[in-house]
Each structure stands twice: as structure tokens, then as C-alpha cells.
């Protein structure tokens, strides 16, 4: 059986109902600490306004889909995010509906950000922060504690020991020799 993908046209006459459930709107309004009470007519007006806003948002996302080379029949998250980023009226949603990134884009942005921080630190003559220092730099420099004493890299309170990768689960290969006698 084919899906019914035909758009729902907005109602021409005022019916006094809303597609958004009024009880759900009242529950959401009740979550706000600043609002003590809300009348039924105010909750209904909010639900109708929400319905109109959702219709506008989906229309704009549909326009984004139609403007692509190969238009689709369905609207995806990326279409809504693109509509939010392109349309000035929806700019207030940019924090709530961010554009998605691929993992490769995220890695490239992170590497560029780290390079910018390192370049800024070099220009200012400051040493990079401890989070941006790599392990090779730390191993070449002697570690000292607060009193100026030298700390070996294996010391439990050395910065290198704090940055080692710790696994939250035991290594099964390494734990084979630690068989525990469970007989009572």
C-alpha cells in the first residue's frame, strides 16, 4: 500500500481545534517555574501558534528540498538545519538545530583550531597550555613537583601519569593469569 505523502492544506475555516494536543501544551507550560497558572484560551492560542510555526518551518524545509538537484519527497533533519541556516526568520533556531558535520569535517576543524591556538601561543611568546602539549614534549622536559623536586614520569602524581589512557574495563588477555578461586 503506498504512503500518503500528499501535503495537508491549512484549514480555510476556523474550527476551534488544533492539531497540537492541548493537554501536552498545558504540561509543557506547567514545567515553567515563572508561570503559576495558564488559562485554557491562552494554552489554545499557544498550541495554534505552534501549529502555524511548525507549518512554516516545514514549508521552508520543503523549499530547501525542492531547490536541490535531485528533489526528494521526504524532509530530513539536514533539510531543516539548512533552512534554519539560510532563512533569516529562523536564525534564532541556529543553536537548537545545528548543521550536521561528518567526522572528517569535525577532525579537520579540530586540527585547524589546534593549529590556530598553537600559532597564537607562538606569536604571544607564551607556552601552549597543558592540554595542547603533546606527550613527546612532556617526556623531554624534566617533571618537578611544587617544591622543585624532580618527579619521574612513572610517578603517580606526575602530569604524564595523569594523561595516560586508562581503560574502564580490564584487559582479558592480561587477566588470564589472575584466575580467582570461586569455590567456597
PDB file of N, CA, C and O in Angstrom, residues 6 44-45 61 64 68-69 84 102 104 113 115 126 168-169 176:
ATOM      1  N   UNK A   6       0.766  13.207   0.425  1.00  0.00           N
ATOM      2  CA  UNK A   6       0.166  14.459  -0.034  1.00  0.00           C
ATOM      3  C   UNK A   6       0.188  15.480   1.095  1.00  0.00           C
ATOM      4  O   UNK A   6      -0.089  15.143   2.251  1.00  0.00           O
ATOM      5  N   UNK A  44      -4.606  27.340  24.324  1.00  0.00           N
ATOM      6  CA  UNK A  44      -5.080  27.084  22.965  1.00  0.00           C
ATOM      7  C   UNK A  44      -4.390  28.012  21.972  1.00  0.00           C
ATOM      8  O   UNK A  44      -3.990  27.580  20.880  1.00  0.00           O
ATOM      9  N   UNK A  45      -4.238  29.284  22.332  1.00  0.00           N
ATOM     10  CA  UNK A  45      -3.552  30.228  21.436  1.00  0.00           C
ATOM     11  C   UNK A  45      -2.103  29.801  21.209  1.00  0.00           C
ATOM     12  O   UNK A  45      -1.590  29.888  20.083  1.00  0.00           O
ATOM     13  N   UNK A  61      11.642  24.106   4.917  1.00  0.00           N
ATOM     14  CA  UNK A  61      12.493  22.928   4.699  1.00  0.00           C
ATOM     15  C   UNK A  61      12.130  22.253   3.374  1.00  0.00           C
ATOM     16  O   UNK A  61      13.017  21.778   2.648  1.00  0.00           O
ATOM     17  N   UNK A  64      13.742  24.060   0.595  1.00  0.00           N
ATOM     18  CA  UNK A  64      15.164  23.695   0.504  1.00  0.00           C
ATOM     19  C   UNK A  64      15.306  22.398  -0.274  1.00  0.00           C
ATOM     20  O   UNK A  64      16.184  22.257  -1.127  1.00  0.00           O
ATOM     21  N   UNK A  68      17.182  21.518  -4.447  1.00  0.00           N
ATOM     22  CA  UNK A  68      18.301  20.619  -4.710  1.00  0.00           C
ATOM     23  C   UNK A  68      18.237  20.090  -6.139  1.00  0.00           C
ATOM     24  O   UNK A  68      17.214  20.193  -6.809  1.00  0.00           O
ATOM     25  N   UNK A  69      19.338  19.497  -6.585  1.00  0.00           N
ATOM     26  CA  UNK A  69      19.378  18.935  -7.936  1.00  0.00           C
ATOM     27  C   UNK A  69      18.393  17.789  -8.087  1.00  0.00           C
ATOM     28  O   UNK A  69      17.691  17.678  -9.066  1.00  0.00           O
ATOM     29  N   UNK A  84      17.164  26.503   8.500  1.00  0.00           N
ATOM     30  CA  UNK A  84      17.458  27.368   9.647  1.00  0.00           C
ATOM     31  C   UNK A  84      18.685  28.231   9.363  1.00  0.00           C
ATOM     32  O   UNK A  84      18.723  29.417   9.708  1.00  0.00           O
ATOM     33  N   UNK A 102      30.261  15.834   9.082  1.00  0.00           N
ATOM     34  CA  UNK A 102      30.816  14.489   9.025  1.00  0.00           C
ATOM     35  C   UNK A 102      31.986  14.424   9.998  1.00  0.00           C
ATOM     36  O   UNK A 102      32.510  15.452  10.441  1.00  0.00           O
ATOM     37  N   UNK A 104      34.948  13.517   9.358  1.00  0.00           N
ATOM     38  CA  UNK A 104      36.134  14.071   8.691  1.00  0.00           C
ATOM     39  C   UNK A 104      36.147  15.603   8.830  1.00  0.00           C
ATOM     40  O   UNK A 104      37.182  16.198   9.117  1.00  0.00           O
ATOM     41  N   UNK A 113      41.683  24.338  14.514  1.00  0.00           N
ATOM     42  CA  UNK A 113      41.563  25.081  15.771  1.00  0.00           C
ATOM     43  C   UNK A 113      42.811  24.919  16.630  1.00  0.00           C
ATOM     44  O   UNK A 113      43.316  25.889  17.201  1.00  0.00           O
ATOM     45  N   UNK A 115      45.829  24.222  15.521  1.00  0.00           N
ATOM     46  CA  UNK A 115      46.916  24.933  14.857  1.00  0.00           C
ATOM     47  C   UNK A 115      46.807  26.434  15.109  1.00  0.00           C
ATOM     48  O   UNK A 115      47.821  27.113  15.317  1.00  0.00           O
ATOM     49  N   UNK A 126      53.939  32.906  24.552  1.00  0.00           N
ATOM     50  CA  UNK A 126      53.500  32.059  25.659  1.00  0.00           C
ATOM     51  C   UNK A 126      53.684  30.599  25.288  1.00  0.00           C
ATOM     52  O   UNK A 126      53.629  30.223  24.137  1.00  0.00           O
ATOM     53  N   UNK A 168      38.470   1.537  31.211  1.00  0.00           N
ATOM     54  CA  UNK A 168      37.491   1.336  32.259  1.00  0.00           C
ATOM     55  C   UNK A 168      37.181  -0.138  32.470  1.00  0.00           C
ATOM     56  O   UNK A 168      36.568  -0.505  33.446  1.00  0.00           O
ATOM     57  N   UNK A 169      37.612  -0.982  31.550  1.00  0.00           N
ATOM     58  CA  UNK A 169      37.367  -2.411  31.704  1.00  0.00           C
ATOM     59  C   UNK A 169      38.705  -3.142  31.691  1.00  0.00           C
ATOM     60  O   UNK A 169      39.658  -2.716  31.056  1.00  0.00           O
ATOM     61  N   UNK A 176      44.271 -13.314  32.296  1.00  0.00           N
ATOM     62  CA  UNK A 176      44.158 -14.768  32.267  1.00  0.00           C
ATOM     63  C   UNK A 176      44.941 -15.421  33.395  1.00  0.00           C
ATOM     64  O   UNK A 176      44.552 -16.470  33.902  1.00  0.00           O
TER      65      UNK A 176
END
